[in-house]
Short mmCIF file of C-alpha atoms in Angstrom, two decimals:
data_model
loop_
_atom_site.label_atom_id
_atom_site.label_comp_id
_atom_site.label_asym_id
_atom_site.label_seq_id
_atom_site.Cartn_x
_atom_site.Cartn_y
_atom_site.Cartn_z
CA MET P 334 -5.02 112.22 231.64
CA THR P 335 -7.19 113.41 228.51
CA SER P 336 -11.33 112.82 228.82
CA LYS P 337 -10.40 109.68 225.81
CA ASP P 338 -7.59 108.59 228.10
CA LYS P 339 -10.06 108.48 230.47
CA LEU P 340 -12.37 106.70 229.01
CA GLU P 341 -10.17 103.90 227.47
CA LYS P 342 -9.15 103.34 230.70
CA GLU P 343 -12.81 102.48 232.31
CA ARG P 344 -13.09 99.90 228.83
CA ALA P 345 -10.25 98.51 229.56
CA THR P 346 -11.70 98.02 233.29
CA LEU P 347 -14.81 96.43 232.67
CA CYS P 348 -12.78 93.91 229.78
CA LYS P 349 -10.91 93.08 232.81
CA LEU P 350 -14.01 92.73 234.76
CA PHE P 351 -15.94 90.62 232.79
CA GLN P 352 -12.79 88.34 231.50
CA ASP P 353 -12.29 87.76 235.22
CA ALA P 354 -15.86 87.38 235.64
CA LEU P 355 -15.56 84.88 232.50
CA ILE P 356 -12.85 82.97 234.69
CA LEU P 357 -14.71 82.64 237.41
CA GLU P 358 -17.81 80.87 236.07
CA LEU P 359 -15.55 78.11 234.55
CA THR P 360 -13.43 77.46 237.93
CA THR P 361 -16.96 76.73 239.34
CA ILE P 362 -17.44 73.82 236.87
CA PRO P 363 -14.19 71.51 237.72
CA PRO P 364 -15.74 71.49 240.89
CA TYR P 365 -19.20 70.39 240.42
CA ALA P 366 -18.72 67.49 237.53
CA THR P 367 -16.26 66.10 239.61
CA ALA P 368 -18.96 65.65 241.98
CA CYS P 369 -21.39 64.80 240.44
CA TYR P 370 -19.90 61.97 237.90
CA SER P 371 -17.96 60.79 241.47
CA ILE P 372 -21.47 58.99 242.42
CA LEU P 373 -22.05 56.21 240.85
CA GLU P 374 -24.54 54.89 238.66
CA GLN P 375 -26.83 52.40 238.27
CA GLY P 376 -25.20 48.79 237.62
CA GLN P 377 -22.25 50.21 240.05
CA TYR P 378 -23.93 50.01 243.14
CA ASP P 379 -25.47 47.02 245.01
CA ARG P 380 -29.16 48.51 245.47
CA SER P 381 -32.45 46.99 244.50
CA GLU P 382 -34.56 51.02 244.71
CA PRO P 383 -34.29 53.39 243.38
CA THR P 384 -33.33 51.89 239.78
CA ILE P 385 -30.77 54.85 239.67
CA VAL P 386 -29.00 55.62 242.46
CA ASN P 387 -28.93 59.19 243.20
CA ALA P 388 -30.65 60.29 240.39
CA GLU P 389 -31.62 63.16 241.98
CA PRO P 390 -28.65 65.05 243.27
CA ILE P 391 -26.90 64.13 240.05
CA GLU P 392 -29.85 65.79 238.02
CA VAL P 393 -29.45 68.88 240.37
CA ILE P 394 -26.15 69.13 240.15
CA ARG P 395 -26.01 68.87 236.29
CA GLN P 396 -28.68 71.48 236.08
CA VAL P 397 -26.13 74.12 237.69
CA MET P 398 -23.19 72.90 235.55
CA VAL P 399 -25.17 74.05 232.37
CA GLU P 400 -26.42 77.26 233.84
CA GLU P 401 -22.83 78.57 234.93
CA MET P 402 -22.48 77.23 231.12
CA LEU P 403 -25.22 79.68 229.73
CA HIS P 404 -23.04 81.74 232.36
CA MET P 405 -20.38 81.84 230.39
CA VAL P 406 -21.80 82.68 227.34
CA LEU P 407 -23.71 85.64 228.67
CA ALA P 408 -20.44 87.02 230.48
CA ALA P 409 -18.86 86.35 226.88
CA ASN P 410 -21.05 88.12 225.00
CA VAL P 411 -21.10 91.14 227.12
CA MET P 412 -17.61 91.80 226.58
CA ASN P 413 -17.82 91.48 223.36
CA SER P 414 -20.02 94.06 222.86
CA ILE P 415 -17.94 96.32 224.67
CA GLY P 416 -14.72 95.68 221.92
CA GLY P 417 -13.51 92.78 224.54
CA THR P 418 -11.66 89.63 224.05
CA PRO P 419 -13.11 86.79 225.71
CA GLU P 420 -9.79 84.38 226.71
CA LEU P 421 -10.04 80.57 227.81
CA ASN P 422 -7.06 79.35 226.75
CA ASN P 423 -4.40 81.34 228.20
CA PRO P 424 -2.69 78.94 230.75
CA LYS P 425 -1.56 82.15 233.23
CA LEU P 426 -5.49 82.59 233.46
CA LEU P 427 -7.19 79.38 233.85
CA PRO P 428 -7.35 77.76 237.51
CA LYS P 429 -5.19 75.60 239.45
CA TYR P 430 -7.16 73.52 241.87
CA PRO P 431 -7.66 74.09 244.97
CA GLN P 432 -8.56 77.67 243.52
CA PRO P 433 -9.51 80.18 245.83
CA LEU P 434 -12.31 82.60 243.92
CA LEU P 435 -12.66 86.58 243.73
CA ASN P 436 -8.64 86.72 243.33
CA GLY P 437 -8.50 85.69 247.08
CA ARG P 438 -11.62 87.09 248.36
CA GLY P 439 -13.88 84.04 248.08
CA PRO P 440 -14.55 80.98 249.00
CA THR P 441 -11.81 78.18 247.34
CA VAL P 442 -12.88 75.43 245.31
CA TYR P 443 -11.58 71.93 245.61
CA LEU P 444 -12.11 68.84 243.02
CA ARG P 445 -13.87 66.47 245.52
CA ARG P 446 -16.02 63.44 245.63
CA PHE P 447 -19.59 63.90 246.04
CA THR P 448 -20.20 64.38 249.93
CA PRO P 449 -21.87 66.64 252.48
CA ASP P 450 -18.72 69.06 253.18
CA GLN P 451 -18.53 69.04 249.24
CA ILE P 452 -22.32 70.36 248.67
CA LYS P 453 -22.08 72.94 251.50
CA SER P 454 -18.65 74.73 249.91
CA PHE P 455 -20.40 75.07 246.88
CA ARG P 456 -23.31 77.02 249.51
CA ALA P 457 -21.24 78.65 250.43
CA VAL P 458 -19.37 79.46 246.86
CA GLU P 459 -22.94 80.65 245.10
CA THR P 460 -24.03 82.54 249.34
CA ALA P 461 -25.62 85.63 248.60
CA PRO P 462 -23.40 88.91 249.53
CA LYS P 463 -24.26 90.58 252.82
CA ASP P 464 -23.84 94.21 252.47
CA GLU P 465 -24.42 95.18 248.90
CA ARG P 466 -24.07 98.84 249.49
CA ALA P 467 -20.48 97.92 250.20
CA ALA P 468 -20.23 95.44 246.81
CA LYS P 469 -21.44 98.41 244.80
CA SER P 470 -17.49 100.02 246.04
CA GLY P 471 -15.39 97.38 245.20
CA ASP P 472 -15.75 95.65 248.92
CA TYR P 473 -17.34 91.87 247.39
CA HIS P 474 -16.21 88.28 249.04
CA THR P 475 -19.35 86.32 247.40
CA ILE P 476 -19.69 85.57 243.41
CA GLY P 477 -22.96 87.86 243.40
CA GLY P 478 -21.62 90.80 245.66
CA PHE P 479 -18.94 90.68 242.49
CA TYR P 480 -21.81 91.12 239.78
CA ILE P 481 -23.08 93.33 241.75
CA TYR P 482 -19.99 95.89 241.36
CA ILE P 483 -19.72 94.76 237.92
CA ARG P 484 -23.49 95.74 237.08
CA GLU P 485 -22.59 99.38 239.46
CA ARG P 486 -19.17 99.45 237.40
CA LEU P 487 -20.75 99.38 234.04
CA ARG P 488 -23.42 101.92 234.62
CA LYS P 489 -21.26 104.61 235.53
CA ALA P 490 -19.49 104.15 232.75
CA CYS P 491 -22.46 104.38 230.80
CA ASN P 492 -24.00 107.75 232.29
CA THR P 493 -20.48 109.09 232.19
CA TYR P 494 -19.37 108.32 229.08
CA GLY P 495 -22.64 107.30 227.02
CA ASP P 496 -23.57 104.42 226.33
CA ALA P 497 -22.17 104.26 222.86
CA ALA P 498 -19.07 105.07 223.98
CA ILE P 499 -19.19 101.97 225.65
CA PHE P 500 -20.60 99.57 223.66
CA THR P 501 -18.39 99.54 220.85
CA GLY P 502 -17.98 95.77 220.01
CA ASN P 503 -18.89 93.77 216.69
CA GLU P 504 -22.05 92.40 216.82
CA VAL P 505 -20.94 89.56 214.76
CA ARG P 506 -19.36 87.75 217.49
CA GLN P 507 -22.79 87.61 219.93
CA ILE P 508 -23.91 83.69 220.83
CA THR P 509 -26.80 83.78 220.02
CA ASN P 510 -30.17 80.60 221.56
CA ALA P 511 -29.51 79.32 217.66
CA ASP P 512 -25.79 78.51 218.16
CA TYR P 513 -26.47 77.74 221.61
CA PHE P 514 -29.13 75.16 221.24
CA GLY P 515 -30.87 75.75 224.52
CA ALA P 516 -28.86 74.46 226.54
CA GLY P 517 -29.28 75.94 230.33
CA GLY P 518 -31.95 78.41 229.60
CA GLU P 519 -32.17 81.58 226.74
CA VAL P 520 -29.01 83.51 225.81
CA ILE P 521 -29.37 87.39 226.37
CA GLU P 522 -27.81 89.06 222.53
CA VAL P 523 -26.42 92.29 223.29
CA ILE P 524 -27.28 94.05 220.37
CA GLY P 525 -29.26 96.74 218.67
CA THR P 526 -28.29 100.69 219.22
CA PRO P 527 -26.51 101.65 222.05
CA SER P 528 -29.49 102.18 225.04
CA GLN P 529 -30.94 98.59 223.32
CA ARG P 530 -27.38 97.29 224.24
CA ARG P 531 -26.46 98.62 227.17
CA LYS P 532 -30.32 97.11 228.84
CA ALA P 533 -29.77 93.76 227.24
CA ALA P 534 -26.33 93.83 229.33
CA LEU P 535 -27.55 94.45 232.55
CA LYS P 536 -30.46 91.93 231.58
CA ALA P 537 -27.46 89.37 231.47
CA ILE P 538 -25.55 90.60 234.26
CA LYS P 539 -29.38 90.48 236.49
CA LYS P 540 -29.62 86.33 235.49
CA ILE P 541 -26.65 85.47 236.03
CA MET P 542 -27.52 86.98 239.53
CA ASP P 543 -30.64 85.31 239.75
CA GLU P 544 -29.76 82.32 238.60
CA GLY P 545 -26.27 82.24 241.61
CA GLU P 546 -27.75 83.21 244.63
CA GLY P 547 -30.63 84.31 243.84
CA ALA P 548 -30.58 87.24 246.59
CA ASP P 549 -32.90 89.72 244.30
CA LEU P 550 -35.71 87.19 243.68
CA GLY P 551 -38.45 88.68 246.22
CA HIS P 552 -37.26 87.22 249.43
CA ARG P 553 -38.18 83.52 247.59
CA ALA P 554 -36.81 80.84 245.90
CA GLY P 555 -37.80 80.39 242.62
CA ASP P 556 -36.14 82.57 240.02
CA ASN P 557 -38.90 82.54 237.32
CA ASP P 558 -37.50 80.44 235.21
CA ILE P 559 -39.18 76.54 234.21
CA ILE P 560 -37.30 73.58 234.36
CA PRO P 561 -37.65 71.91 230.46
CA GLY P 562 -39.18 68.60 231.46
CA PRO P 563 -43.37 67.84 231.64
CA ASP P 564 -43.50 68.63 234.99
CA HIS P 565 -42.62 72.61 234.21
CA ARG P 566 -41.36 72.84 237.65
CA GLU P 567 -40.04 76.54 238.44
CA ASP P 568 -36.38 75.77 239.10
CA VAL P 569 -34.09 78.21 242.62
CA ALA P 570 -31.06 79.29 242.14
CA HIS P 571 -28.30 77.04 242.58
CA TYR P 572 -28.38 78.16 246.41
CA PHE P 573 -31.06 76.51 247.37
CA LYS P 574 -30.25 73.27 244.79
CA PHE P 575 -27.57 72.59 246.87
CA ASN P 576 -29.37 73.03 250.28
CA GLU P 577 -31.99 71.32 248.00
CA ILE P 578 -29.34 68.35 248.04
CA LEU P 579 -28.55 68.79 251.86
CA HIS P 580 -31.99 68.79 253.24
CA SER P 581 -33.25 66.05 250.96
CA ARG P 582 -36.17 68.34 249.90
CA TYR P 583 -36.95 69.92 247.14
CA TYR P 584 -38.11 74.23 247.43
CA LYS P 585 -41.64 75.20 246.46
CA PRO P 586 -40.98 78.30 244.34
CA ASP P 587 -42.94 80.47 246.89
CA ASP P 588 -40.37 79.15 250.28
CA SER P 589 -38.66 81.72 251.87
CA ILE P 590 -35.49 82.08 251.30
CA ASP P 591 -34.82 82.46 254.92
CA GLY P 592 -36.11 78.53 255.78
CA PRO P 593 -35.27 74.96 254.46
CA PRO P 594 -37.70 73.67 251.61
CA THR P 595 -40.61 72.96 252.55
CA GLY P 596 -40.87 70.67 249.03
CA GLY P 597 -40.86 66.85 248.59
CA ASP P 598 -38.64 64.12 248.78
CA LEU P 599 -35.22 64.43 247.47
CA ILE P 600 -32.91 60.88 247.42
CA VAL P 601 -29.75 61.25 248.70
CA ASP P 602 -27.38 58.21 249.39
CA TRP P 603 -24.36 60.13 250.15
CA SER P 604 -22.18 55.90 250.42
CA ALA P 605 -22.76 55.56 246.98
CA VAL P 606 -20.24 57.16 245.31
CA SER P 607 -16.01 56.39 244.57
CA PRO P 608 -13.60 57.25 246.77
CA MET P 609 -11.86 59.33 245.22
CA ARG P 610 -8.58 60.98 246.35
CA ASP P 611 -9.44 64.66 246.75
CA ASP P 612 -7.42 67.11 245.20
CA PRO P 613 -5.92 64.68 242.58
CA SER P 614 -2.53 65.60 240.60
CA GLU P 615 -0.61 64.12 237.99
CA ARG P 616 2.23 63.37 241.11
CA ASP P 617 -0.85 60.62 242.74
CA PHE P 618 0.09 58.26 239.55
CA LYS P 619 3.53 58.73 238.77
CA ASN P 620 3.70 55.14 239.23
CA ALA P 621 0.63 53.62 237.47
CA PRO P 622 1.46 54.73 233.80
CA GLU P 623 -2.36 53.41 233.34
CA ILE P 624 -3.69 56.00 234.71
CA ALA P 625 -1.12 58.59 233.91
CA GLU P 626 -2.01 57.88 230.04
CA ILE P 627 -6.32 58.13 231.20
CA SER P 628 -5.54 61.51 232.90
CA ALA P 629 -3.57 62.85 229.77
CA GLU P 630 -6.15 62.05 227.84
CA PHE P 631 -8.94 63.59 229.66
CA ASN P 632 -7.14 66.37 229.79
CA ALA P 633 -6.25 66.71 226.08
CA ALA P 634 -10.56 67.07 225.96
CA TRP P 635 -10.62 69.69 228.59
CA SER P 636 -8.49 71.63 226.48
CA GLY P 637 -9.55 70.85 223.04
CA LEU P 638 -13.58 72.23 224.92
CA LEU P 639 -11.00 74.61 225.95
CA ASP P 640 -10.01 76.08 222.50
CA GLY P 641 -13.40 75.63 221.09
CA LEU P 642 -15.24 77.60 223.61
CA HIS P 643 -12.29 80.10 222.69
CA ILE P 644 -12.56 80.28 219.38
CA ALA P 645 -16.42 79.91 219.68
CA PHE P 646 -16.33 83.13 221.82
CA ASN P 647 -14.12 85.26 219.27
CA THR P 648 -13.95 84.01 215.75
CA ASP P 649 -16.35 81.41 214.82
CA LYS P 650 -19.19 80.24 216.68
CA THR P 651 -20.22 77.14 214.90
CA ALA P 652 -17.90 76.14 216.89
CA LEU P 653 -19.76 75.57 219.70
CA ARG P 654 -21.95 72.37 218.34
CA SER P 655 -18.36 71.02 217.84
CA LEU P 656 -18.06 70.89 221.74
CA VAL P 657 -21.14 68.35 222.79
CA PRO P 658 -18.59 65.10 222.05
CA ALA P 659 -15.46 66.74 223.82
CA MET P 660 -18.29 67.48 226.71
CA TYR P 661 -19.50 63.08 226.97
CA ASP P 662 -15.79 62.41 226.42
CA ILE P 663 -14.49 64.17 229.72
CA LYS P 664 -17.68 62.64 231.41
CA SER P 665 -16.84 59.49 230.52
CA LEU P 666 -13.29 59.13 231.17
CA ALA P 667 -13.68 61.26 234.75
CA GLN P 668 -16.00 57.92 235.62
CA LYS P 669 -13.56 56.08 233.85
CA LEU P 670 -10.45 57.60 236.91
CA MET P 671 -12.60 57.42 239.48
CA ARG P 672 -12.81 53.59 239.68
CA ILE P 673 -9.56 52.90 239.30
CA PRO P 674 -7.63 52.08 242.96
CA LEU P 675 -5.01 54.47 243.38
CA PRO P 676 -1.49 52.20 243.67
CA ASP P 677 -0.68 53.50 247.04
CA GLY P 678 -3.60 50.94 249.02
CA SER P 679 -4.81 53.91 250.56
CA GLY P 680 -8.16 52.79 248.69
CA GLU P 681 -8.68 55.60 247.19
CA THR P 682 -9.24 56.00 243.58
CA ALA P 683 -7.22 58.51 240.60
CA GLY P 684 -9.69 61.42 239.59
CA PRO P 685 -9.31 64.37 237.43
CA THR P 686 -6.97 67.50 237.47
CA TRP P 687 -9.16 69.25 235.31
CA THR P 688 -4.90 70.24 233.65
CA TYR P 689 -5.31 72.79 230.54
CA LEU P 690 -2.80 71.51 228.16
CA ALA P 691 -1.02 74.04 225.75
CA LYS P 692 -0.29 73.67 222.80
CA ARG P 693 3.36 74.38 222.13
CA LYS P 694 4.58 76.28 219.29
CA SER P 695 6.61 74.82 216.74
#
């Protein structure tokens, strides 16, 4: 094999890894969103205090979701910088739940309502790797370990072939902060000279790792980002956010990652939740045309969102702005499904299946 062939093979491997990263980030969002949307909101729960039931866990999970969306943007930017083509509407690549992560190496994610077990499963998804050296060599079983491997692989490729041979993508396809309107934090553009692109790409990977499992932050829970709002509170990584819900208490930024949170109360009421069926499927709605119709409407909205993201990452960045209404539609339709009892007498309600509806070729 010639050196040119080896370079092309390595670039193809890197593109495949960042495509996997893109789908990995996407795969976590429906389980997180399903749990979040299953929480009953104001007016749907008979309780005088607080005014919005479970407002705090809703906000904590929402923060995780918007950061996962940001991580998708970062993965797409790095992939585009090395000449890849991000795919978000290829049915062969999209998750089907229950979905094992990392091609079966990692935990399985489920579409289930807000329960302690479901939050524990989310915490497992965001757990730091136990052995960074093994992860560097490709033996990873967590999302954090996967990104350690990607980072190591990218560094080695740049060292072997040179930054200019790796970062060959068109900068026009980079998503900017102006395109993304600041949702979830700062977008890192992979632009400039080849060495600047390398630095930016590694910075983007570090940001994803810091906001996810937070293992590289000096054994403190804070991730150095400030949560937007009047409190100017330092954020914590996703693993610790889910731990906050389980402990009904916030972390202080300087809390040790080995100990429990020691901050203020985080009020959680596990009973104020729709009794959604675990991992709902279209089969559950076979004899319920009303539910099937809403489910189809939900899946059309979800599919439109994925189609829009695919366009934004590849041809027209302005497509991002048009996707905001679709996000509200998805939330509204999911909650609508979760309020409708299934007709089988189980006492459970319907729920979103997050199924992509591929367009039929004419």
